[in-house]
Amino acid sequence: MGKKHKNFVVFLDVDGVLNTRTTVQQTSKGYQGIDDARVEVLAKTISKFGGADIVLSSDWKELEPTDEDYRYLVSKLARYGLIISGHTQDRMYKRGAGIAAYLEEHPEIKEYVILDDCRFDFQSYPKLWERLLLTEGIEHARFAAGTPAVETMVFLNYVKLF
């Protein structure tokens, strides 16, 4: 895992953000792969935003760092200058709880967005809900909340540029 946290973090789900059902690439174990074009959109958006740390909230976080599929994810991100700086700890559809606990452990994080294709328990956490971008591939991101947080609006505007 990577560098220290900046003031801005992207909580990243992989499936449904960096791939979709139409993704043709596969991992070495036969799971759905990651689209380079979607990683590039993420990297360009983060760069335009001024940088961010990536915290893995995806089920991929449960893989061991030595697992072939985890190494595949890391290498895909690295091609575009992205690294995983941390990951949340949650189980069984409690992604909101995992992110809330992570934020409590890291009070230096002032701004963040959440990229995910599922709603999970996010609505139970109003501040998370305001920062959730629901995706069908990152290029099809949309606000979850009717009144999103400012950083979420800016981040989505940058996604739409690419």
Coordinates of N, CA, C and O in Angstrom, one line a residue:
M1 N 0.8 -1.2 0.0 CA 0.0 0.0 0.0 C 0.9 1.2 0.0 O 2.0 1.2 0.3
G2 N 0.3 2.3 -0.3 CA 1.0 3.5 -0.7 C 1.2 4.6 0.3 O 1.4 4.4 1.5
K3 N 1.1 5.8 -0.3 CA 1.5 7.0 0.4 C 0.5 7.4 1.5 O -0.5 6.8 1.7
K4 N 0.9 8.5 2.2 CA 0.1 9.1 3.2 C -1.2 9.7 2.6 O -1.2 10.1 1.5
H5 N -2.2 9.8 3.5 CA -3.4 10.4 3.0 C -3.3 11.9 2.7 O -2.7 12.6 3.5
K6 N -3.9 12.3 1.7 CA -4.1 13.7 1.4 C -5.4 14.2 2.0 O -6.0 13.4 2.7
N7 N -5.8 15.4 1.7 CA -7.1 15.8 2.3 C -8.2 15.3 1.4 O -9.4 15.4 1.8
F8 N -7.9 14.7 0.2 CA -9.0 14.2 -0.6 C -8.7 12.7 -0.9 O -7.6 12.3 -1.3
V9 N -9.8 11.9 -0.8 CA -9.7 10.5 -1.0 C -10.8 10.1 -1.9 O -12.0 10.6 -1.8
V10 N -10.5 9.1 -2.8 CA -11.5 8.4 -3.6 C -11.7 7.0 -3.0 O -10.7 6.2 -3.0
F11 N -12.9 6.7 -2.5 CA -13.2 5.3 -2.1 C -13.7 4.6 -3.3 O -14.7 5.0 -3.9
L12 N -12.9 3.6 -3.7 CA -13.1 2.9 -5.0 C -13.6 1.5 -4.9 O -13.0 0.7 -4.3
D13 N -14.8 1.3 -5.5 CA -15.3 0.0 -5.9 C -14.6 -0.3 -7.2 O -14.4 0.6 -8.0
V14 N -14.4 -1.6 -7.6 CA -13.9 -1.9 -8.9 C -15.0 -2.4 -9.8 O -15.1 -1.8 -10.9
D15 N -15.7 -3.4 -9.4 CA -16.7 -4.0 -10.3 C -17.9 -3.0 -10.5 O -18.4 -2.6 -9.5
G16 N -18.2 -2.7 -11.7 CA -19.2 -1.7 -12.0 C -18.7 -0.3 -12.1 O -19.4 0.6 -12.4
V17 N -17.4 -0.1 -11.7 CA -16.8 1.3 -11.8 C -15.7 1.2 -12.9 O -15.7 1.9 -13.9
L18 N -14.8 0.2 -12.7 CA -13.7 0.1 -13.7 C -13.9 -1.0 -14.7 O -13.1 -1.3 -15.5
N19 N -15.1 -1.7 -14.6 CA -15.5 -2.6 -15.6 C -17.1 -2.7 -15.5 O -17.7 -2.1 -14.7
T20 N -17.7 -3.3 -16.5 CA -19.1 -3.6 -16.6 C -19.3 -4.9 -17.2 O -18.4 -5.6 -17.5
R21 N -20.6 -5.3 -17.3 CA -20.9 -6.6 -17.9 C -20.3 -6.8 -19.3 O -20.2 -7.9 -19.8
T22 N -20.1 -5.6 -20.0 CA -19.6 -5.7 -21.4 C -18.0 -5.8 -21.4 O -17.5 -5.9 -22.5
T23 N -17.4 -5.8 -20.3 CA -15.9 -5.9 -20.3 C -15.5 -7.2 -20.8 O -16.0 -8.3 -20.3
V24 N -14.6 -7.2 -21.8 CA -14.2 -8.5 -22.3 C -12.9 -9.1 -21.7 O -12.7 -10.3 -21.7
Q25 N -12.1 -8.2 -21.1 CA -10.9 -8.7 -20.4 C -11.3 -9.5 -19.2 O -12.3 -9.3 -18.6
Q26 N -10.4 -10.5 -18.8 CA -10.6 -11.3 -17.7 C -9.3 -11.4 -16.8 O -8.3 -11.1 -17.4
T27 N -9.5 -11.6 -15.6 CA -8.4 -11.8 -14.7 C -7.8 -13.2 -15.0 O -8.4 -14.0 -15.7
S28 N -6.7 -13.5 -14.4 CA -6.1 -14.8 -14.5 C -7.0 -15.9 -14.0 O -6.9 -17.1 -14.4
K29 N -7.8 -15.6 -13.1 CA -8.8 -16.6 -12.5 C -10.1 -16.6 -13.2 O -11.0 -17.3 -12.8
G30 N -10.2 -15.8 -14.3 CA -11.5 -15.9 -15.1 C -12.5 -14.9 -14.6 O -13.7 -14.9 -15.2
Y31 N -12.3 -14.0 -13.7 CA -13.2 -13.0 -13.3 C -13.2 -11.9 -14.3 O -12.3 -11.7 -15.1
Q32 N -14.2 -11.0 -14.2 CA -14.3 -9.8 -15.1 C -13.0 -9.0 -14.8 O -12.7 -8.6 -13.7
G33 N -12.4 -8.6 -15.9 CA -11.2 -7.7 -15.9 C -11.5 -6.3 -15.7 O -12.6 -5.9 -15.3
I34 N -10.5 -5.5 -15.9 CA -10.6 -4.0 -15.7 C -10.3 -3.3 -17.0 O -9.3 -3.7 -17.7
D35 N -11.1 -2.4 -17.4 CA -11.0 -1.6 -18.7 C -10.0 -0.5 -18.5 O -10.1 0.4 -17.7
D36 N -8.9 -0.6 -19.4 CA -7.9 0.5 -19.3 C -8.5 1.9 -19.5 O -8.1 2.8 -18.9
A37 N -9.5 2.0 -20.4 CA -10.1 3.3 -20.7 C -10.8 3.9 -19.4 O -10.7 5.1 -19.2
R38 N -11.4 3.0 -18.6 CA -12.0 3.5 -17.4 C -11.0 3.9 -16.3 O -11.2 4.8 -15.6
V39 N -9.9 3.1 -16.3 CA -8.8 3.5 -15.3 C -8.2 4.9 -15.8 O -7.9 5.7 -14.9
E40 N -8.1 5.1 -17.1 CA -7.6 6.3 -17.6 C -8.5 7.5 -17.2 O -8.0 8.6 -16.8
V41 N -9.8 7.3 -17.3 CA -10.8 8.3 -16.9 C -10.6 8.7 -15.4 O -10.5 9.8 -15.0
L42 N -10.5 7.6 -14.6 CA -10.3 7.9 -13.2 C -9.0 8.6 -12.9 O -8.9 9.6 -12.2
A43 N -7.9 8.2 -13.6 CA -6.6 8.9 -13.4 C -6.6 10.3 -13.8 O -6.1 11.2 -13.1
K44 N -7.2 10.6 -15.0 CA -7.3 12.0 -15.5 C -8.2 12.8 -14.6 O -7.9 14.0 -14.3
T45 N -9.3 12.3 -14.1 CA -10.2 13.0 -13.1 C -9.4 13.3 -11.9 O -9.5 14.5 -11.4
I46 N -8.7 12.4 -11.3 CA -8.0 12.6 -10.1 C -6.9 13.7 -10.3 O -6.7 14.6 -9.5
S47 N -6.2 13.6 -11.4 CA -5.2 14.6 -11.7 C -5.8 16.0 -11.9 O -5.3 17.0 -11.3
K48 N -6.9 16.1 -12.6 CA -7.6 17.4 -12.7 C -8.1 17.9 -11.4 O -8.0 19.1 -11.2
F49 N -8.4 17.1 -10.5 CA -8.9 17.4 -9.2 C -7.7 17.9 -8.3 O -7.9 18.5 -7.3
G50 N -6.5 17.6 -8.7 CA -5.3 18.0 -7.9 C -4.7 16.9 -7.1 O -3.9 17.1 -6.3
G51 N -5.1 15.7 -7.4 CA -4.6 14.5 -6.7 C -5.5 14.0 -5.7 O -6.4 14.7 -5.1
A52 N -5.4 12.7 -5.4 CA -6.2 12.1 -4.3 C -5.5 10.7 -4.0 O -4.8 10.1 -4.8
D53 N -5.8 10.3 -2.8 CA -5.5 8.9 -2.5 C -6.6 8.0 -2.8 O -7.8 8.4 -2.8
I54 N -6.3 6.8 -3.2 CA -7.3 5.8 -3.5 C -7.4 4.8 -2.3 O -6.4 4.2 -1.9
V55 N -8.6 4.7 -1.8 CA -8.9 3.7 -0.7 C -9.8 2.7 -1.3 O -10.9 3.0 -1.7
L56 N -9.4 1.4 -1.3 CA -10.2 0.4 -1.9 C -11.4 0.0 -0.9 O -11.1 -0.4 0.2
S57 N -12.6 0.2 -1.4 CA -13.8 -0.2 -0.7 C -14.4 -1.5 -1.3 O -15.3 -2.0 -0.8
S58 N -13.9 -1.9 -2.5 CA -14.4 -3.0 -3.2 C -14.2 -4.3 -2.5 O -13.3 -4.4 -1.7
D59 N -14.9 -5.3 -3.0 CA -14.6 -6.7 -2.5 C -13.2 -7.1 -2.8 O -12.7 -8.1 -2.2
W60 N -12.6 -6.5 -3.8 CA -11.2 -6.9 -4.2 C -10.3 -6.7 -3.0 O -9.2 -7.2 -3.0
K61 N -10.7 -5.9 -2.0 CA -9.8 -5.6 -0.9 C -9.6 -6.9 0.0 O -8.7 -6.9 0.7
E62 N -10.5 -7.8 -0.2 CA -10.4 -9.1 0.5 C -9.3 -10.0 0.0 O -9.0 -11.0 0.6
L63 N -8.8 -9.7 -1.2 CA -7.7 -10.5 -1.8 C -6.4 -10.2 -1.1 O -6.2 -9.1 -0.7
E64 N -5.6 -11.3 -1.0 CA -4.2 -11.1 -0.5 C -3.4 -10.3 -1.4 O -3.6 -10.4 -2.7
P65 N -2.5 -9.4 -1.0 CA -1.6 -8.6 -1.9 C -0.8 -9.5 -2.8 O -0.4 -9.0 -3.9
T66 N -0.6 -10.8 -2.5 CA 0.1 -11.7 -3.3 C -0.7 -12.4 -4.3 O -0.2 -13.1 -5.2
D67 N -2.1 -12.3 -4.2 CA -3.0 -12.9 -5.1 C -2.8 -12.4 -6.5 O -2.7 -11.2 -6.7
E68 N -2.9 -13.2 -7.5 CA -2.7 -12.8 -8.9 C -3.7 -11.7 -9.3 O -3.4 -10.8 -10.0
D69 N -5.0 -11.9 -8.9 CA -6.0 -10.9 -9.3 C -5.7 -9.5 -8.6 O -5.9 -8.5 -9.2
Y70 N -5.2 -9.5 -7.4 CA -4.9 -8.3 -6.7 C -3.7 -7.6 -7.4 O -3.7 -6.4 -7.6
R71 N -2.7 -8.4 -7.7 CA -1.6 -7.8 -8.4 C -2.0 -7.3 -9.8 O -1.5 -6.3 -10.3
Y72 N -3.0 -8.0 -10.4 CA -3.5 -7.5 -11.7 C -4.1 -6.1 -11.5 O -3.9 -5.2 -12.3
L73 N -5.0 -5.9 -10.5 CA -5.6 -4.6 -10.2 C -4.5 -3.6 -10.0 O -4.6 -2.5 -10.5
V74 N -3.5 -3.9 -9.1 CA -2.5 -2.9 -8.8 C -1.7 -2.5 -10.1 O -1.4 -1.3 -10.3
S75 N -1.4 -3.5 -10.9 CA -0.7 -3.2 -12.2 C -1.5 -2.3 -13.1 O -1.0 -1.4 -13.8
K76 N -2.8 -2.6 -13.2 CA -3.7 -1.8 -14.1 C -3.7 -0.3 -13.6 O -3.7 0.6 -14.4
L77 N -3.8 -0.1 -12.3 CA -3.8 1.2 -11.7 C -2.5 1.9 -12.0 O -2.4 3.1 -12.3
A78 N -1.4 1.1 -11.7 CA -0.1 1.7 -11.9 C 0.2 2.2 -13.3 O 1.0 3.2 -13.4
R79 N -0.3 1.6 -14.3 CA -0.1 2.0 -15.7 C -0.5 3.5 -15.8 O 0.0 4.2 -16.7
Y80 N -1.4 4.0 -15.0 CA -1.9 5.3 -15.1 C -1.5 6.2 -13.9 O -2.1 7.2 -13.6
G81 N -0.5 5.7 -13.1 CA 0.1 6.5 -12.0 C -0.7 6.4 -10.8 O -0.5 7.3 -9.9
L82 N -1.6 5.4 -10.6 CA -2.5 5.3 -9.5 C -2.0 4.2 -8.5 O -1.6 3.2 -9.0
I83 N -2.1 4.5 -7.2 CA -1.8 3.4 -6.3 C -2.9 3.3 -5.2 O -3.6 4.3 -5.0
I84 N -3.0 2.2 -4.6 CA -3.9 2.0 -3.5 C -3.2 2.4 -2.2 O -2.2 1.8 -1.9
S85 N -3.8 3.3 -1.5 CA -3.1 3.8 -0.3 C -3.8 3.2 1.0 O -3.2 3.3 2.1
G86 N -4.9 2.5 0.8 CA -5.5 1.9 2.0 C -6.7 1.1 1.5 O -7.1 1.1 0.4
H87 N -7.4 0.5 2.5 CA -8.7 -0.2 2.2 C -9.5 -0.2 3.4 O -9.0 -0.1 4.6
T88 N -10.8 -0.3 3.2 CA -11.8 -0.3 4.3 C -11.9 -1.7 4.9 O -11.5 -2.7 4.2
Q89 N -12.5 -1.8 6.0 CA -12.8 -3.1 6.7 C -14.3 -3.2 6.9 O -14.8 -2.6 7.7
D90 N -14.9 -4.0 6.1 CA -16.3 -4.2 6.2 C -16.7 -5.6 5.6 O -15.9 -6.1 4.8
R91 N -17.9 -6.0 5.9 CA -18.3 -7.3 5.4 C -19.8 -7.2 5.1 O -20.5 -6.4 5.7
M92 N -20.3 -8.1 4.3 CA -21.7 -8.3 4.1 C -22.5 -7.1 3.8 O -23.4 -6.7 4.6
Y93 N -22.2 -6.4 2.7 CA -23.0 -5.3 2.3 C -23.1 -4.1 3.2 O -24.0 -3.3 3.3
K94 N -22.0 -4.0 4.0 CA -22.0 -2.8 5.0 C -20.8 -1.9 4.6 O -20.0 -1.5 5.4
R95 N -20.8 -1.5 3.3 CA -19.7 -0.7 2.8 C -19.8 0.7 3.4 O -18.7 1.3 3.7
G96 N -21.0 1.2 3.6 CA -21.1 2.5 4.3 C -20.4 2.5 5.7 O -19.7 3.4 6.1
A97 N -20.7 1.5 6.4 CA -20.1 1.3 7.8 C -18.6 1.2 7.7 O -17.9 1.8 8.5
G98 N -18.1 0.5 6.7 CA -16.7 0.4 6.5 C -16.0 1.8 6.2 O -15.0 2.1 6.8
I99 N -16.7 2.5 5.4 CA -16.1 3.9 5.0 C -16.2 4.8 6.2 O -15.3 5.6 6.5
A100 N -17.3 4.8 6.9 CA -17.5 5.6 8.1 C -16.4 5.3 9.1 O -15.9 6.3 9.7
A101 N -16.2 4.1 9.3 CA -15.1 3.7 10.3 C -13.7 4.2 9.8 O -12.9 4.6 10.6
Y102 N -13.5 4.0 8.5 CA -12.2 4.5 8.0 C -12.0 6.0 8.2 O -11.0 6.4 8.6
L103 N -13.1 6.7 7.9 CA -13.0 8.2 8.1 C -12.8 8.6 9.5 O -12.1 9.5 9.8
E104 N -13.4 7.8 10.4 CA -13.2 8.1 11.9 C -11.7 7.8 12.3 O -11.2 8.5 13.1
E105 N -11.1 6.8 11.7 CA -9.7 6.5 11.9 C -8.8 7.5 11.3 O -7.6 7.5 11.7
H106 N -9.2 8.2 10.3 CA -8.4 9.1 9.5 C -9.0 10.5 9.5 O -9.5 10.9 8.4
P107 N -9.0 11.2 10.6 CA -9.7 12.5 10.7 C -9.0 13.6 9.7 O -9.6 14.6 9.5
E108 N -7.8 13.3 9.2 CA -7.1 14.2 8.3 C -7.8 14.3 6.9 O -7.6 15.2 6.2
I109 N -8.7 13.3 6.6 CA -9.4 13.3 5.4 C -10.6 14.3 5.5 O -11.5 14.1 6.3
K110 N -10.5 15.4 4.7 CA -11.5 16.4 4.8 C -12.5 16.3 3.7 O -13.7 16.7 3.8
E111 N -12.1 15.8 2.5 CA -13.0 15.7 1.4 C -12.8 14.3 0.7 O -11.7 13.8 0.7
Y112 N -13.9 13.8 0.2 CA -13.9 12.5 -0.4 C -15.1 12.3 -1.3 O -16.1 13.0 -1.2
V113 N -14.9 11.3 -2.2 CA -16.0 10.8 -3.0 C -16.0 9.3 -2.9 O -15.0 8.7 -2.7
I114 N -17.2 8.7 -3.2 CA -17.3 7.3 -3.2 C -17.8 6.9 -4.6 O -18.8 7.4 -5.1
L115 N -17.1 6.0 -5.2 CA -17.5 5.4 -6.5 C -17.9 4.0 -6.3 O -17.1 3.2 -5.9
D116 N -19.2 3.7 -6.6 CA -19.7 2.4 -6.4 C -20.9 2.2 -7.3 O -21.6 3.2 -7.6
D117 N -21.2 1.0 -7.7 CA -22.3 0.7 -8.5 C -23.5 0.2 -7.7 O -24.6 -0.1 -8.2
C118 N -23.4 0.1 -6.4 CA -24.5 -0.4 -5.5 C -24.7 0.6 -4.4 O -23.8 1.4 -4.0
R119 N -25.9 0.6 -3.9 CA -26.3 1.5 -2.8 C -25.9 1.0 -1.4 O -25.8 1.8 -0.5
F120 N -25.8 -0.3 -1.2 CA -25.5 -0.9 0.0 C -26.2 -0.2 1.2 O -27.4 0.1 1.1
D121 N -25.5 0.2 2.2 CA -26.1 0.9 3.4 C -25.7 2.4 3.4 O -25.8 3.0 4.5
F122 N -25.3 2.9 2.3 CA -24.9 4.3 2.2 C -25.9 5.3 2.7 O -25.6 6.3 3.3
Q123 N -27.2 5.1 2.4 CA -28.3 6.0 2.8 C -28.4 6.2 4.3 O -28.9 7.2 4.8
S124 N -27.9 5.2 5.1 CA -27.9 5.3 6.5 C -26.9 6.3 7.1 O -26.8 6.6 8.2
Y125 N -26.0 6.8 6.2 CA -24.9 7.7 6.5 C -25.1 9.0 5.6 O -24.5 9.0 4.5
P126 N -25.8 10.0 6.0 CA -26.1 11.1 5.1 C -24.9 11.8 4.5 O -24.9 12.1 3.3
K127 N -23.8 11.9 5.2 CA -22.6 12.5 4.7 C -22.0 11.6 3.6 O -21.4 12.1 2.6
L128 N -22.1 10.3 3.7 CA -21.6 9.4 2.7 C -22.5 9.5 1.5 O -22.1 9.5 0.3
W129 N -23.8 9.5 1.7 CA -24.8 9.5 0.6 C -24.6 10.7 -0.3 O -24.7 10.6 -1.5
E130 N -24.2 11.9 0.3 CA -24.0 13.1 -0.4 C -22.7 13.0 -1.3 O -22.6 13.8 -2.2
R131 N -21.9 12.0 -1.0 CA -20.6 11.9 -1.7 C -20.5 10.7 -2.6 O -19.5 10.4 -3.1
L132 N -21.6 10.0 -2.7 CA -21.7 8.7 -3.5 C -22.0 9.0 -4.9 O -23.0 9.7 -5.2
L133 N -21.2 8.5 -5.8 CA -21.5 8.5 -7.3 C -21.8 7.1 -7.7 O -20.9 6.2 -7.6
L134 N -23.0 6.9 -8.1 CA -23.4 5.6 -8.5 C -23.0 5.4 -10.0 O -23.1 6.3 -10.8
T135 N -22.4 4.2 -10.3 CA -21.8 4.0 -11.6 C -22.4 2.8 -12.3 O -22.9 1.9 -11.7
E136 N -22.3 2.9 -13.6 CA -22.5 1.7 -14.5 C -21.3 1.8 -15.5 O -21.4 2.0 -16.7
G137 N -20.1 1.8 -14.9 CA -18.8 2.2 -15.5 C -18.7 3.6 -15.1 O -19.6 4.4 -15.1
I138 N -17.4 4.0 -14.8 CA -17.2 5.4 -14.3 C -17.7 6.5 -15.2 O -18.2 7.5 -14.8
E139 N -17.7 6.2 -16.5 CA -18.2 7.2 -17.5 C -19.7 7.5 -17.4 O -20.2 8.4 -17.9
H140 N -20.4 6.6 -16.7 CA -21.9 6.7 -16.5 C -22.2 7.0 -15.1 O -23.3 6.6 -14.6
A141 N -21.4 7.8 -14.4 CA -21.6 8.1 -13.0 C -22.7 9.1 -12.9 O -22.9 9.9 -13.7
R142 N -23.4 9.0 -11.7 CA -24.5 9.9 -11.4 C -24.6 10.1 -9.9 O -24.2 9.2 -9.2
F143 N -25.2 11.2 -9.5 CA -25.3 11.5 -8.1 C -26.3 10.5 -7.5 O -27.4 10.3 -8.1
A144 N -26.0 10.1 -6.3 CA -27.0 9.3 -5.5 C -28.0 10.2 -4.8 O -29.2 10.0 -4.9
A145 N -27.4 11.3 -4.2 CA -28.2 12.2 -3.4 C -28.8 13.3 -4.3 O -28.2 13.7 -5.3
G146 N -30.0 13.8 -4.0 CA -30.6 14.9 -4.6 C -29.8 16.2 -4.4 O -29.8 17.1 -5.3
T147 N -29.1 16.3 -3.3 CA -28.2 17.4 -3.0 C -26.8 16.9 -2.7 O -26.5 16.7 -1.5
P148 N -26.0 16.7 -3.7 CA -24.7 16.2 -3.5 C -23.7 17.2 -2.9 O -24.0 18.4 -3.0
A149 N -22.7 16.7 -2.2 CA -21.7 17.6 -1.7 C -20.9 18.2 -2.8 O -20.8 17.7 -3.9
V150 N -20.3 19.4 -2.5 CA -19.6 20.2 -3.6 C -18.5 19.3 -4.2 O -18.4 19.3 -5.5
E151 N -17.7 18.6 -3.4 CA -16.6 17.9 -4.1 C -17.1 16.8 -5.0 O -16.5 16.5 -6.0
T152 N -18.3 16.3 -4.7 CA -18.9 15.3 -5.6 C -19.3 15.9 -6.9 O -19.1 15.3 -7.9
M153 N -19.9 17.1 -6.8 CA -20.3 17.8 -8.1 C -19.0 18.1 -8.9 O -19.1 17.9 -10.1
V154 N -18.0 18.6 -8.3 CA -16.8 18.9 -9.0 C -16.2 17.6 -9.6 O -15.8 17.6 -10.8
F155 N -16.1 16.6 -8.9 CA -15.5 15.3 -9.3 C -16.3 14.8 -10.5 O -15.7 14.4 -11.6
L156 N -17.6 14.8 -10.5 CA -18.4 14.3 -11.6 C -18.2 15.2 -12.8 O -18.2 14.7 -13.9
N157 N -18.1 16.5 -12.6 CA -17.9 17.4 -13.8 C -16.6 17.0 -14.5 O -16.5 17.0 -15.7
Y158 N -15.5 16.7 -13.7 CA -14.3 16.3 -14.3 C -14.4 14.9 -15.0 O -13.8 14.7 -16.0
V159 N -15.1 14.0 -14.4 CA -15.3 12.7 -15.1 C -15.9 12.9 -16.5 O -15.5 12.3 -17.4
K160 N -16.9 13.8 -16.5 CA -17.6 14.1 -17.8 C -16.7 14.7 -18.9 O -17.0 14.7 -20.0
L161 N -15.6 15.3 -18.5 CA -14.7 15.9 -19.4 C -13.9 14.8 -20.2 O -13.5 15.1 -21.4
F162 N -13.8 13.7 -19.7 CA -13.1 12.6 -20.4 C -14.0 11.6 -20.9 O -14.0 10.6 -21.2

